[in-house]
Every structure is written in structure tokens, then in C-alpha cells.
């Protein structure tokens, strides 16, 4: 009888672990699978050094994820295409430099978050001025799961 109780407990624990890991494995498989396209949006606050001259803004983005690589393409032609990676766990990191087309880099960008297979994914971060002074914009990039 004692062995039977032990086996039942072991079975329940295995089933519980499987239930808890399924969403994580789904996200990981999702991030590493074939090309996915998402409608997204970037929302940035005003520039901390001169909020009146450089107010808050937002833009639509197309988010493409393929084989662990994320590309965020803004709808505006002067917008910055941003890249990042999606880890097997669904963790997302975007980092790089940006500027106006044909000009040297003017800012850095960093965003981080985690893919959400059941709702919007939100990556939080900032755009920071390369020229110094610590001026920055707090921003977020969000997108829905593929429909």
C-alpha cells in the first residue's frame, strides 16, 4: 500500500510539472519556429532634456519574429528599424544604436520583456542620447500574438 501511495504522488507531481511547463514550452517553440508577423506599436514619452521641443510620440510597427530573431519596422519612413533576439524561454532583448537615415547614430535603444502567448507582449525600455547628458525617452513596444 505504501508503494502505491508513493507512485500516485509521483504521478501527480509529474502531471503538475507538465501542466506548469506547457506554457513555457509553447512560448519557446513559438519563438524559435517559422516566421511570424505581428501588428505592434511603439509609444515614447517626451525627451527628458527638452520635453516641450521634443514631445511624446507613437508609431505603428510591424514585428517579425523568425528563428529567434525579432525585427521591429516602424510605419514612418524616418523611423528606426530595431532588432533583437528571442530566447528559448520567450525572453526578448532588443538593443542597438539608431539615428536618422544616412546620418551617424544619435541614440541607443534597449527594450526587454517576455513573449506572452495569451495576450499582448509588452517590451519596456528607452531611447538614450549618445551625445551625453543622460537625456532619454522612456518607451514601450507592444504587440499581440499572431491571430
N, CA, C and O of each residue as an XYZ file, in Angstrom:
588
protein
N       0.817     -1.185      0.000
C       0.000      0.000      0.000
C       0.868      1.259      0.000
O       0.540      2.247     -0.657
N       1.961      1.215      0.731
C       2.847      2.358      0.805
C       3.452      2.661     -0.577
O       3.561      3.827     -0.957
N       3.840      1.637     -1.317
C       4.412      1.807     -2.658
C       3.372      2.403     -3.607
O       3.705      3.235     -4.451
N       2.125      1.984     -3.473
C       1.060      2.506     -4.331
C       0.859      4.009     -4.069
O       0.708      4.779     -5.017
N       0.857      4.422     -2.830
C       0.697      5.835     -2.487
C       1.868      6.652     -3.032
O       1.689      7.767     -3.521
N       3.069      6.078     -2.937
C       4.244      6.761     -3.461
C       4.119      6.943     -4.970
O       4.410      8.025     -5.480
N       3.697      5.921     -5.687
C       3.527      6.011     -7.140
C       2.454      7.033     -7.519
O       2.629      7.787     -8.477
N       1.359      7.064     -6.782
C       0.297      8.037     -7.067
C       0.809      9.467     -6.853
O       0.527     10.360     -7.652
N       1.552      9.672     -5.782
C       2.112     11.002     -5.513
C       3.095     11.389     -6.613
O       3.078     12.523     -7.093
N       3.929     10.475     -7.001
C       4.911     10.727     -8.072
C       4.201     11.064     -9.374
O       4.613     11.986    -10.077
N       3.147     10.340     -9.706
C       2.377     10.580    -10.919
C       1.755     11.980    -10.887
O       1.803     12.707    -11.880
N       1.174     12.353     -9.746
C       0.554     13.682     -9.623
C       1.590     14.786     -9.770
O       1.327     15.792    -10.429
N       2.767     14.617     -9.169
C       3.826     15.619     -9.278
C       4.292     15.750    -10.722
O       4.511     16.864    -11.198
N       4.446     14.636    -11.423
C       4.854     14.662    -12.824
C       3.806     15.382    -13.663
O       4.148     16.188    -14.529
N       2.543     15.097    -13.414
C       1.456     15.747    -14.149
C       1.446     17.249    -13.865
O       1.229     18.042    -14.780
N       1.677     17.651    -12.618
C       1.699     19.059    -12.258
C       2.849     19.777    -12.960
O       2.661     20.874    -13.485
N       4.022     19.180    -12.975
C       5.172     19.775    -13.654
C       4.870     19.928    -15.145
O       5.191     20.961    -15.733
N       4.269     18.936    -15.753
C       3.927     19.006    -17.177
C       2.950     20.140    -17.445
O       3.105     20.866    -18.428
N       1.961     20.304    -16.600
C       0.980     21.384    -16.769
C       1.656     22.746    -16.625
O       1.363     23.664    -17.392
N       2.549     22.885    -15.659
C       3.218     24.161    -15.439
C       4.210     24.494    -16.542
O       4.382     25.670    -16.863
N       4.860     23.517    -17.125
C       5.855     23.758    -18.162
C       5.257     23.949    -19.546
O       5.908     24.535    -20.411
N       4.056     23.480    -19.783
C       3.466     23.557    -21.119
C       3.440     24.976    -21.673
O       3.851     25.162    -22.818
N       2.978     26.007    -20.924
C       3.004     27.361    -21.489
C       4.418     27.832    -21.827
O       4.617     28.477    -22.856
N       5.391     27.524    -20.990
C       6.765     27.940    -21.265
C       7.302     27.268    -22.516
O       7.973     27.912    -23.323
N       7.021     25.994    -22.688
C       7.476     25.289    -23.874
C       6.770     25.798    -25.116
O       7.375     25.867    -26.186
N       5.499     26.157    -24.994
C       4.766     26.715    -26.126
C       5.395     28.027    -26.565
O       5.577     28.249    -27.762
N       5.733     28.907    -25.618
C       6.370     30.175    -25.941
C       7.712     29.927    -26.607
O       8.027     30.559    -27.616
N       8.508     29.013    -26.055
C       9.825     28.738    -26.605
C       9.713     28.198    -28.022
O      10.439     28.648    -28.909
N       8.831     27.255    -28.249
C       8.645     26.694    -29.583
C       8.155     27.771    -30.524
O       8.607     27.851    -31.666
N       7.230     28.605    -30.056
C       6.662     29.678    -30.848
C       7.753     30.651    -31.309
O       7.764     31.068    -32.468
N       8.662     31.009    -30.410
C       9.708     31.985    -30.712
C      10.748     31.431    -31.674
O      11.349     32.193    -32.432
N      10.968     30.149    -31.660
C      12.010     29.548    -32.481
C      11.469     28.946    -33.776
O      12.232     28.367    -34.549
N      10.177     29.071    -34.023
C       9.562     28.424    -35.183
C       9.600     29.320    -36.410
O      10.365     30.283    -36.467
N       8.776     28.996    -37.383
C       8.721     29.709    -38.653
C       8.355     31.178    -38.457
O       7.950     31.592    -37.370
N       8.502     31.948    -39.514
C       8.270     33.393    -39.498
C       6.868     33.749    -39.013
O       5.872     33.174    -39.452
N       6.820     34.712    -38.097
C       5.556     35.234    -37.566
C       5.556     36.742    -37.745
O       6.588     37.393    -37.581
N       4.400     37.296    -38.080
C       4.262     38.748    -38.191
C       3.201     39.214    -37.207
O       2.158     38.578    -37.052
N       3.477     40.330    -36.544
C       2.580     40.899    -35.543
C       2.391     42.381    -35.840
O       3.322     43.048    -36.292
N       1.206     42.892    -35.591
C       0.984     44.335    -35.610
C       1.370     44.866    -34.247
O       0.928     44.354    -33.218
N       2.198     45.897    -34.247
C       2.674     46.427    -32.984
C       2.646     47.937    -32.940
O       2.214     48.602    -33.882
N       3.116     48.462    -31.825
C       3.136     49.910    -31.619
C       4.285     50.254    -30.679
O       4.551     49.545    -29.708
N       4.961     51.366    -30.993
C       5.951     51.934    -30.080
C       5.352     53.230    -29.533
O       4.808     54.039    -30.284
N       5.458     53.414    -28.229
C       4.966     54.620    -27.556
C       6.124     55.161    -26.728
O       6.670     54.462    -25.873
N       6.496     56.422    -26.991
C       7.611     57.027    -26.267
C       7.175     58.320    -25.604
O       6.419     59.105    -26.176
N       7.659     58.528    -24.397
C       7.411     59.772    -23.685
C       8.264     60.890    -24.247
O       9.063     60.673    -25.157
N       8.097     62.078    -23.710
C       8.867     63.227    -24.181
C      10.347     63.061    -23.827
O      10.707     62.315    -22.916
N      11.180     63.768    -24.562
C      12.620     63.737    -24.372
C      12.955     64.485    -23.088
O      12.572     65.644    -22.930
N      13.659     63.839    -22.178
C      13.860     64.395    -20.836
C      14.628     65.712    -20.831
O      14.437     66.512    -19.916
N      15.494     65.972    -21.822
C      16.286     67.202    -21.827
C      15.468     68.421    -22.257
O      15.761     69.538    -21.833
N      14.451     68.220    -23.091
C      13.653     69.347    -23.581
C      12.266     68.831    -23.980
O      11.984     68.690    -25.170
N      11.392     68.547    -22.996
C      10.089     67.933    -23.281
C       9.178     68.772    -24.181
O       8.374     68.217    -24.931
N       9.292     70.091    -24.116
C       8.428     70.930    -24.955
C       8.856     70.878    -26.413
O       8.014     70.840    -27.310
N      10.141     70.877    -26.648
C      10.660     70.838    -28.026
C      10.518     69.440    -28.629
O      10.283     69.299    -29.829
N      10.662     68.404    -27.790
C      10.597     67.012    -28.256
C       9.526     66.260    -27.464
O       9.839     65.540    -26.517
N       8.247     66.433    -27.860
C       7.143     65.830    -27.102
C       7.045     64.315    -27.303
O       7.759     63.722    -28.111
N       6.138     63.719    -26.541
C       5.862     62.281    -26.668
C       5.373     61.974    -28.090
O       4.826     62.843    -28.768
N       5.574     60.743    -28.524
C       5.117     60.311    -29.846
C       4.848     58.820    -29.821
O       5.225     58.121    -28.881
N       4.184     58.339    -30.875
C       3.957     56.901    -31.039
C       3.916     56.584    -32.517
O       3.737     57.474    -33.349
N       4.081     55.322    -32.840
C       4.083     54.879    -34.232
C       3.678     53.417    -34.287
O       3.971     52.643    -33.376
N       3.007     53.052    -35.356
C       2.712     51.641    -35.599
C       3.981     50.948    -36.065
O       4.837     51.563    -36.700
N       4.099     49.670    -35.747
C       5.266     48.887    -36.157
C       4.818     47.519    -36.637
O       3.803     46.987    -36.188
N       5.581     46.967    -37.545
C       5.406     45.567    -37.910
C       6.511     44.800    -37.190
O       7.693     45.108    -37.342
N       6.119     43.810    -36.414
C       7.068     42.990    -35.662
C       7.166     41.642    -36.364
O       6.157     40.966    -36.566
N       8.374     41.257    -36.732
C       8.611     39.962    -37.365
C       9.530     39.150    -36.466
O      10.585     39.624    -36.045
N       9.120     37.928    -36.180
C       9.957     37.014    -35.390
C      10.207     35.780    -36.243
O       9.274     35.149    -36.739
N      11.479     35.449    -36.405
C      11.841     34.262    -37.174
C      13.130     33.672    -36.622
O      14.152     34.354    -36.546
N      13.076     32.401    -36.237
C      14.234     31.665    -35.737
C      14.993     32.421    -34.646
O      16.220     32.509    -34.676
N      14.237     32.969    -33.676
C      14.863     33.622    -32.541
C      15.299     35.055    -32.782
O      15.874     35.679    -31.891
N      15.042     35.583    -33.949
C      15.408     36.971    -34.282
C      14.146     37.810    -34.385
O      13.179     37.388    -35.019
N      14.137     38.998    -33.771
C      12.999     39.912    -33.820
C      13.416     41.175    -34.559
O      14.456     41.762    -34.257
N      12.599     41.597    -35.535
C      12.812     42.850    -36.261
C      11.558     43.692    -36.090
O      10.452     43.224    -36.362
N      11.724     44.935    -35.640
C      10.612     45.877    -35.464
C      10.776     46.989    -36.493
O      11.735     47.758    -36.443
N       9.825     47.065    -37.431
C       9.889     48.039    -38.522
C       8.783     49.076    -38.336
O       7.603     48.728    -38.346
N       9.154     50.348    -38.167
C       8.143     51.388    -37.979
C       7.420     51.708    -39.286
O       7.917     51.418    -40.374
N       6.232     52.311    -39.157
C       5.472     52.659    -40.356
C       6.012     53.942    -41.002
O       5.876     54.123    -42.212
N       6.621     54.828    -40.213
C       7.163     56.077    -40.767
C       8.494     55.800    -41.463
O       9.312     55.030    -40.961
N       8.707     56.425    -42.615
C       9.941     56.202    -43.365
C      11.173     56.680    -42.605
O      12.254     56.120    -42.789
N      11.044     57.698    -41.758
C      12.191     58.187    -40.994
C      12.382     57.413    -39.689
O      13.301     57.713    -38.928
N      11.533     56.427    -39.422
C      11.645     55.636    -38.200
C      12.822     54.687    -38.249
O      13.345     54.378    -39.319
N      13.233     54.231    -37.081
C      14.385     53.353    -36.929
C      13.958     51.894    -36.905
O      13.113     51.511    -36.095
N      14.531     51.074    -37.784
C      14.316     49.631    -37.714
C      15.165     49.122    -36.556
O      16.357     49.420    -36.473
N      14.544     48.351    -35.659
C      15.242     47.856    -34.479
C      15.266     46.335    -34.489
O      14.323     45.695    -34.954
N      16.338     45.764    -33.978
C      16.477     44.318    -33.948
C      16.722     43.801    -32.549
O      17.135     44.537    -31.653
N      16.458     42.521    -32.382
C      16.683     41.899    -31.094
C      16.619     40.393    -31.205
O      16.533     39.838    -32.301
N      16.663     39.742    -30.067
C      16.617     38.283    -30.026
C      15.500     37.820    -29.105
O      15.107     38.510    -28.164
N      15.004     36.628    -29.411
C      14.008     35.970    -28.578
C      14.629     34.651    -28.126
O      14.925     33.783    -28.948
N      14.821     34.509    -26.836
C      15.436     33.308    -26.294
C      14.469     32.139    -26.251
O      13.261     32.323    -26.400
N      14.992     30.941    -26.048
C      14.142     29.753    -25.971
C      13.066     29.842    -24.890
O      12.026     29.194    -25.005
N      13.300     30.633    -23.843
C      12.304     30.779    -22.772
C      11.235     31.811    -23.117
O      10.261     31.957    -22.378
N      11.403     32.536    -24.240
C      10.481     33.602    -24.600
C      10.966     34.968    -24.162
O      10.304     35.971    -24.431
N      12.122     35.032    -23.484
C      12.686     36.321    -23.091
C      13.106     37.087    -24.341
O      13.692     36.514    -25.260
N      12.803     38.391    -24.370
C      13.116     39.236    -25.521
C      14.073     40.336    -25.082
O      13.868     40.967    -24.045
N      15.119     40.566    -25.874
C      16.047     41.670    -25.642
C      16.313     42.349    -26.976
O      16.729     41.710    -27.942
N      16.070     43.648    -27.014
C      16.381     44.464    -28.182
C      17.362     45.537    -27.731
O      17.124     46.209    -26.728
N      18.461     45.704    -28.460
C      19.441     46.724    -28.108
C      20.224     47.101    -29.353
O      20.503     46.254    -30.201
N      20.579     48.377    -29.460
C      21.360     48.836    -30.598
C      21.448     50.340    -30.628
O      21.115     51.018    -29.656
N      21.907     50.866    -31.776
C      22.019     52.297    -31.990
C      21.048     52.722    -33.074
O      20.678     51.924    -33.935
N      20.637     53.979    -33.029
C      19.708     54.480    -34.026
C      19.989     55.918    -34.379
O      20.700     56.633    -33.673
N      19.414     56.320    -35.492
C      19.548     57.689    -35.957
C      18.715     57.870    -37.208
O      18.068     56.935    -37.679
N      18.736     59.064    -37.734
C      18.014     59.336    -38.965
C      18.727     58.664    -40.132
O      19.951     58.543    -40.112
N      17.985     58.224    -41.152
C      18.618     57.563    -42.301
C      19.730     58.428    -42.902
O      19.551     59.627    -43.116
N      20.867     57.806    -43.170
C      22.002     58.487    -43.771
C      22.831     59.324    -42.809
O      23.783     59.980    -43.232
N      22.491     59.317    -41.532
C      23.216     60.102    -40.522
C      23.906     59.158    -39.533
O      23.492     58.008    -39.384
N      24.963     59.641    -38.852
C      25.576     58.788    -37.814
C      24.598     58.544    -36.675
O      23.647     59.306    -36.500
N      24.823     57.479    -35.896
C      23.924     57.185    -34.774
C      23.805     58.362    -33.807
O      24.783     59.049    -33.510
N      22.570     58.575    -33.322
C      22.298     59.659    -32.394
C      21.826     59.151    -31.034
O      21.877     59.886    -30.048
N      21.366     57.898    -30.972
C      20.840     57.374    -29.721
C      21.058     55.871    -29.653
O      21.354     55.219    -30.654
N      20.905     55.344    -28.460
C      20.889     53.899    -28.260
C      19.467     53.511    -27.889
O      18.702     54.326    -27.373
N      19.125     52.260    -28.156
C      17.831     51.753    -27.709
C      18.037     50.446    -26.973
O      18.907     49.647    -27.320
N      17.224     50.243    -25.952
C      17.211     48.998    -25.181
C      15.788     48.720    -24.743
O      15.134     49.574    -24.144
N      15.311     47.520    -25.045
C      13.981     47.069    -24.635
C      14.090     45.639    -24.156
O      14.894     44.868    -24.679
N      13.295     45.276    -23.173
C      13.293     43.907    -22.668
C      11.883     43.528    -22.228
O      11.078     44.384    -21.861
N      11.606     42.245    -22.271
C      10.318     41.720    -21.828
C      10.251     40.235    -22.107
O      11.275     39.581    -22.299
N       9.054     39.713    -22.130
C       8.843     38.280    -22.352
C       7.626     38.101    -23.252
O       6.611     38.776    -23.078
N       7.733     37.184    -24.219
C       6.595     36.892    -25.086
C       5.419     36.411    -24.257
O       5.582     35.633    -23.317
N       4.247     36.876    -24.612
C       3.017     36.457    -23.949
C       2.136     35.770    -24.989
O       1.550     36.453    -25.829
N       2.021     34.433    -24.963
C       1.246     33.734    -25.992
C      -0.261     33.922    -25.846
O      -1.013     33.585    -26.761
N      -0.719     34.458    -24.701
C      -2.161     34.572    -24.463
C      -2.674     36.007    -24.529
O      -3.870     36.237    -24.351
N      -1.813     36.956    -24.776
C      -2.230     38.354    -24.797
C      -1.102     39.219    -25.309
O      -0.128     38.717    -25.870
N      -1.235     40.533    -25.114
C      -0.201     41.434    -25.633
C       1.157     41.208    -24.970
O       1.252     40.996    -23.761
N       2.190     41.260    -25.784
C       3.565     41.281    -25.290
C       3.951     42.741    -25.149
O       3.716     43.533    -26.062
N       4.539     43.110    -24.021
C       4.976     44.485    -23.795
C       6.468     44.454    -23.458
O       6.898     43.800    -22.508
N       7.240     45.180    -24.264
C       8.674     45.330    -24.031
C       8.888     46.756    -23.527
O       8.455     47.712    -24.171
N       9.538     46.901    -22.407
C       9.765     48.228    -21.824
C      11.232     48.604    -21.991
O      12.122     47.757    -21.919
N      11.463     49.905    -22.218
C      12.837     50.345    -22.381
C      12.941     51.825    -22.608
O      12.116     52.606    -22.133
N      13.985     52.210    -23.355
C      14.243     53.626    -23.555
C      15.070     53.876    -24.807
O      15.725     52.982    -25.342
N      15.015     55.115    -25.248
C      15.932     55.656    -26.239
C      16.789     56.659    -25.481
O      16.251     57.533    -24.802
N      18.109     56.552    -25.582
C      19.001     57.442    -24.837
C      19.950     58.150    -25.799
O      20.467     57.536    -26.732
N      20.175     59.434    -25.571
C      21.040     60.250    -26.400
C      22.488     59.792    -26.259
O      22.993     59.656    -25.145
N      23.157     59.554    -27.387
C      24.565     59.135    -27.381
C      25.477     60.302    -27.019
O      26.544     60.094    -26.439
N      25.073     61.523    -27.351
C      25.928     62.689    -27.161
C      26.186     63.019    -25.695
O      26.975     63.914    -25.396
N      25.542     62.319    -24.792
C      25.790     62.549    -23.369
C      24.683     63.351    -22.708
O      23.665     63.662    -23.326
N      24.896     63.672    -21.463
C      23.926     64.455    -20.720
C      22.835     63.627    -20.072
O      22.064     64.151    -19.268
N      22.752     62.362    -20.398
C      21.776     61.484    -19.771
C      20.344     61.670    -20.244
O      19.428     61.102    -19.649
N      20.122     62.454    -21.306
C      18.763     62.670    -21.796
C      18.232     61.397    -22.450
O      18.957     60.682    -23.141
N      16.930     61.130    -22.210
C      16.351     59.901    -22.742
C      14.841     60.031    -22.886
O      14.226     60.990    -22.419
N      14.268     59.038    -23.547
C      12.818     58.868    -23.661
C      12.496     57.487    -23.114
O      13.110     56.503    -23.526
N      11.558     57.397    -22.208
C      11.050     56.094    -21.769
C      10.032     55.641    -22.808
O       9.184     56.423    -23.238
N      10.118     54.384    -23.205
C       9.278     53.881    -24.284
C       8.792     52.461    -23.977
O       9.305     51.781    -23.088
N       7.794     52.045    -24.741
C       7.375     50.646    -24.730
C       7.022     50.235    -26.149
O       6.563     51.046    -26.954
N       7.241     48.987    -26.432
C       6.835     48.368    -27.700
C       5.878     47.256    -27.333
O       6.191     46.421    -26.485
N       4.720     47.234    -27.957
C       3.733     46.190    -27.651
C       3.218     45.578    -28.937
O       3.155     46.235    -29.976
N       2.847     44.295    -28.850
C       2.243     43.595    -29.981
C       1.446     42.414    -29.488
O       1.737     41.823    -28.448
N       0.419     42.083    -30.273
C      -0.462     40.964    -29.944
C       0.112     39.668    -30.495
O       0.935     39.694    -31.410
N      -0.317     38.526    -29.943
C       0.106     37.252    -30.511
C      -0.444     37.138    -31.932
O      -1.430     37.798    -32.264
N       0.181     36.307    -32.778
C      -0.340     36.173    -34.145
C      -1.783     35.670    -34.103
O      -2.127     34.805    -33.297
N      -2.607     36.215    -34.968
C      -4.022     35.908    -34.939
C      -4.401     34.835    -35.830
O      -5.577     34.477    -35.900
